[in-house]
XYZ file of C-alpha atoms in Angstrom:
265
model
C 0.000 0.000 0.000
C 2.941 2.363 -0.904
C 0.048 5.081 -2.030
C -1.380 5.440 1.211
C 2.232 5.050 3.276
C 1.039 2.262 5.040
C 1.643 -1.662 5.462
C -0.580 -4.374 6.346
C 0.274 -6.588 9.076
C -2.512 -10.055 8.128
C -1.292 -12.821 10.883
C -2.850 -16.239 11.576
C -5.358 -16.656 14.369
C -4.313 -19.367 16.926
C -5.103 -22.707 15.049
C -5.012 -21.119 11.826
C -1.923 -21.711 8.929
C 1.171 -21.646 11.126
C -0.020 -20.667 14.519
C -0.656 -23.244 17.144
C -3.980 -24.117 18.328
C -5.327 -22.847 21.537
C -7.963 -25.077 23.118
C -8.775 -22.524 25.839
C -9.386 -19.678 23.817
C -11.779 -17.218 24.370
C -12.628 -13.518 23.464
C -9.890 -12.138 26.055
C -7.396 -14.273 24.139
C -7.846 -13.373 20.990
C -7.025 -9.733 21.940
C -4.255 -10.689 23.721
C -3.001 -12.469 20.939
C -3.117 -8.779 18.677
C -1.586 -7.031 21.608
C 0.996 -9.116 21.788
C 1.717 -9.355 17.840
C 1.512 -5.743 18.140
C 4.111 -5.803 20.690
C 6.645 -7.859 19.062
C 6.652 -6.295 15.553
C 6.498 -3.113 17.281
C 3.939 -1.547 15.371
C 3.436 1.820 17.998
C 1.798 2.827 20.581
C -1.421 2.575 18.531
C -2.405 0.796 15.285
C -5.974 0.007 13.163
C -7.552 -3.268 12.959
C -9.638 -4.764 10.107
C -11.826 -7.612 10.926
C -13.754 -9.755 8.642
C -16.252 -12.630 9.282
C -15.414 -14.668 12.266
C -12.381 -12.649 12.742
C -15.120 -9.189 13.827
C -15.330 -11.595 17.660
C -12.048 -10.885 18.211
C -12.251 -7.121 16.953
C -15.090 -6.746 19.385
C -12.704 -7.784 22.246
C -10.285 -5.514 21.148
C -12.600 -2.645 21.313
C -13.478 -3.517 25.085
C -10.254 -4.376 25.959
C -7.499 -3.029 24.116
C -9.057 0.636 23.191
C -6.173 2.193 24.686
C -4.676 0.554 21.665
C -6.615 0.921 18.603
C -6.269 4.009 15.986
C -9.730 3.210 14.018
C -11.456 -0.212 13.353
C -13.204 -1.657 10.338
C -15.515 -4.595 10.494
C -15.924 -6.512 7.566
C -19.226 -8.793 7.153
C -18.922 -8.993 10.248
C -20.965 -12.092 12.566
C -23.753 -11.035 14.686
C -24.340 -13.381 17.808
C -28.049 -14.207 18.070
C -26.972 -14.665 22.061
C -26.128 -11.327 22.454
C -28.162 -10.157 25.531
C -29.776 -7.408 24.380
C -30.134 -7.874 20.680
C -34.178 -7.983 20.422
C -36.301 -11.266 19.321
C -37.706 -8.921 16.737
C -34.328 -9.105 14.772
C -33.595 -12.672 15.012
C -37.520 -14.069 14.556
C -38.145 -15.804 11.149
C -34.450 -16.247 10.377
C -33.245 -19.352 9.569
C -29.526 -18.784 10.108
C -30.512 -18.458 13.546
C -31.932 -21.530 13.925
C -28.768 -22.587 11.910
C -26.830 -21.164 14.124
C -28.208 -22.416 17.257
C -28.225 -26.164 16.327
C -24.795 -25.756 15.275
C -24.014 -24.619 18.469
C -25.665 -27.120 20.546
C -24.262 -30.224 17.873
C -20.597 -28.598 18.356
C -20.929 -28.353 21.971
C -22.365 -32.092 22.364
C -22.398 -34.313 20.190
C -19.361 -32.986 18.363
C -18.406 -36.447 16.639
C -21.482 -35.983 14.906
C -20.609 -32.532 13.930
C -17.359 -34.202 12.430
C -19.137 -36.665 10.423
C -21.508 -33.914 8.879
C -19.051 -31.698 8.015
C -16.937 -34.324 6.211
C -20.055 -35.310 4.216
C -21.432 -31.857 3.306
C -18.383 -30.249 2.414
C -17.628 -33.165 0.149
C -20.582 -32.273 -1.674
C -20.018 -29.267 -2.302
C -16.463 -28.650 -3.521
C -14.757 -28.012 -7.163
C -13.950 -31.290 -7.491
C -17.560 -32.288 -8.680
C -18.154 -29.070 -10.258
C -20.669 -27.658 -7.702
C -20.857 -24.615 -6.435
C -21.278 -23.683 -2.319
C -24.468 -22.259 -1.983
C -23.592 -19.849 0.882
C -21.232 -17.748 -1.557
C -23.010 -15.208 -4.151
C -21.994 -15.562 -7.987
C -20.012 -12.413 -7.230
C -17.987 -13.894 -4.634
C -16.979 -16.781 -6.844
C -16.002 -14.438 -9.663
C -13.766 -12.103 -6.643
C -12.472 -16.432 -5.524
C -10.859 -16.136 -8.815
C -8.506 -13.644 -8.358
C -7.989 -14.371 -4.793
C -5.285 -17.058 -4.819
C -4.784 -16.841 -1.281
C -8.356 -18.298 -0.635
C -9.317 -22.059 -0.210
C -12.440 -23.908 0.032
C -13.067 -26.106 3.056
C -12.698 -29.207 2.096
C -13.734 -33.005 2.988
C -10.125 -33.703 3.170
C -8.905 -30.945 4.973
C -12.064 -31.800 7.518
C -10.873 -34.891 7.737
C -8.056 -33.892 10.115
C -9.147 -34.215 13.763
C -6.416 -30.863 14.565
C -8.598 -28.701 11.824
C -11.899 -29.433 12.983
C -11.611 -29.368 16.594
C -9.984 -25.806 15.754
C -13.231 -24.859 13.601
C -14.879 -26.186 16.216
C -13.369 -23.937 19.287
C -13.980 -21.048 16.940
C -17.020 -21.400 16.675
C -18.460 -22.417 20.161
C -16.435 -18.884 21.006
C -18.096 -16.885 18.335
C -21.391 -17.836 18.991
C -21.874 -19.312 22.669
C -22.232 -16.204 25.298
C -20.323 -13.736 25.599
C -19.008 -12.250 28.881
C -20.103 -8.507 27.728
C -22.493 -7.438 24.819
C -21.116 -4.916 22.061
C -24.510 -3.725 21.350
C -24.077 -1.711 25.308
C -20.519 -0.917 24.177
C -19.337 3.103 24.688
C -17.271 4.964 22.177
C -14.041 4.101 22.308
C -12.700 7.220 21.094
C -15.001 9.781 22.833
C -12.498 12.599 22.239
C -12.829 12.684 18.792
C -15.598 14.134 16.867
C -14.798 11.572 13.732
C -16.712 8.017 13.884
C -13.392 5.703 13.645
C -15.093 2.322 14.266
C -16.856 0.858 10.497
C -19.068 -1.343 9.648
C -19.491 -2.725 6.024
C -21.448 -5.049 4.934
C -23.015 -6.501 1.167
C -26.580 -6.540 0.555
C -26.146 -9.854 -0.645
C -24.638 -11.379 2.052
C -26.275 -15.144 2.670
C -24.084 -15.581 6.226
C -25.206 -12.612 8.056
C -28.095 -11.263 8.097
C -28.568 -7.699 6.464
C -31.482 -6.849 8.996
C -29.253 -7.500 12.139
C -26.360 -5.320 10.818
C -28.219 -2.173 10.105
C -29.730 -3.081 13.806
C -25.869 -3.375 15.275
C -25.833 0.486 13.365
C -28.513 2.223 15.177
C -27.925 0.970 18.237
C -24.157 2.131 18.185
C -24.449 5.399 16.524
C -20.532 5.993 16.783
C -20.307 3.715 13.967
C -20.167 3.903 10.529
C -22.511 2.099 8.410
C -21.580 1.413 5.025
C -23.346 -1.075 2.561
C -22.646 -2.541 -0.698
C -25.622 -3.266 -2.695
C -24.363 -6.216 -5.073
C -22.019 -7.179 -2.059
C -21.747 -10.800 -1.025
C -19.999 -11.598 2.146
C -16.444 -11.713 -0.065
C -16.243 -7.765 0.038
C -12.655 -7.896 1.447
C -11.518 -9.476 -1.968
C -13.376 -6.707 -4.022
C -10.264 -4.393 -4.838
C -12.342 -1.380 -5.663
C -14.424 -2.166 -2.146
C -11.349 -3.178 -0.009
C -9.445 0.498 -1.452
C -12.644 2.226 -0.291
C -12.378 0.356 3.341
C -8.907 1.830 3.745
C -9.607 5.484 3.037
C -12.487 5.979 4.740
C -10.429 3.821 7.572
C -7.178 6.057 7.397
C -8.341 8.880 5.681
C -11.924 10.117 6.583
C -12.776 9.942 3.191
C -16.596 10.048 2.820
C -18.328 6.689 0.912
C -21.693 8.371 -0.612
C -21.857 5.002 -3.502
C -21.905 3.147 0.211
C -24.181 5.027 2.114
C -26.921 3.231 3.399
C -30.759 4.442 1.911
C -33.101 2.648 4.393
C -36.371 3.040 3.349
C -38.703 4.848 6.202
């Protein structure tokens, strides 16, 4: 990013490509885990984060725990817990990732050999090897897959391996069992300044989150700021013209109109 001055420090999450797993991890963890990073590459007294997808839990830890830390913050598509304690039944009623969601949990927290033996079979279904296409990801994000070399499908085979499911699985029971604070009471963590520094953004499109819960997470936390992408899928960090916009309205202030939200009264 030699335009903007800046570089981009993108690490692995413990249990992820070369880091080790952590069995015990939790919310406080994973911001440990930045601080620390951010310690040892000595990136300053302060620094931005960008999380996307299941990586936004441990950006929400950061923000109650590390705010003394953080320069500006940009959520990505980012996961909305259906056990937060005050997100309303209104939002999550007639939603069937959230009874997804909550069977997932329940499998991965009891019966998780079963969750094992699901995985392997559905994934195996549904990768490029028989020339079928995962129905979670929009047309769009397949075309942005293509130009994203860095990306790989979850696989039956990679499932297979007891170390990368039992990660998956810690992940998840953490992203989605109860947290020990709700962001939705979170303050501003930069009440001195006048500019909204925390971001969400979020596609239209998306078929993990839902787009109603995210423009909730918005108005409750009015220090944010909500941007949308109308064709967007949940792959909007691969979108080059998308991820540019991200990092000047991050690091720059620029303002987004093409992504500002038009909710209908």
């Amino acid at each position: 990013m030699n335009t903007l001055g800046i570089y981009i420090v993108q690490f692995d999450r413990a249990g992820y490509g070369g880091s080790d797993p952590n069995p015990k991890r939790s919310l406080r963890s994973e911001a440990s885990d930045i601080e620390e990073l951010a310690n040892h590459l000595e990136l300053g007294s302060k620094f931005h984060i960008i999380g996307f997808s299941m990586g936004s839990y441990p950006t929400w830890s950061c923000i109650k725990h590390l705010s003394h830390r953080l320069a500006g913050v940009a959520f990505v598509a980012p996961i909305v817990n259906y056990q937060w304690s005050s997100l309303p039944k209104s939002v999550t009623k007639n939603d069937g990732r959230t009874r997804w969601y909550k069977r997932m949990t329940l499998v991965a927290r009891y019966a998780p050999k079963l969750l094992h033996w699901w995985m392997i079979r559905k994934t195996s279904r549904t990768t490029p090897t028989n020339n079928s296409k995962p129905t979670y990801f929009t047309d769009k994000d397949l075309e942005l897959l293509k130009n994203a070399p860095g990306f790989q499908f979850l696989t039956a085979e990679k499932i297979k391996s007891r170390s990368v499911f039992n990660n998956l699985r810690s992940d998840f029971l953490v992203a989605f069992s109860k947290w020990d604070f709700d962001p939705l009471e979170l303050s501003n963590p930069f009440p001195e300044n006048d500019k909204r520094l925390v971001h969400i953004w979020h596609g239209c499109e998306d078929r993990f989150i839902n787009l109603k819960r995210q423009r909730h997470v918005s108005e409750r936390l009015p220090w944010i700021q909500y941007h949308e992408v109308r064709d967007g899928g949940h792959l909007l960090i691969y979108d080059t013209i998308v991820c540019e916009a991200i990092l000047k309205s991050l690091l720059l202030g620029e303002d987004t109109p093409l992504y500002t939200p038009k909710f209908s009264s």
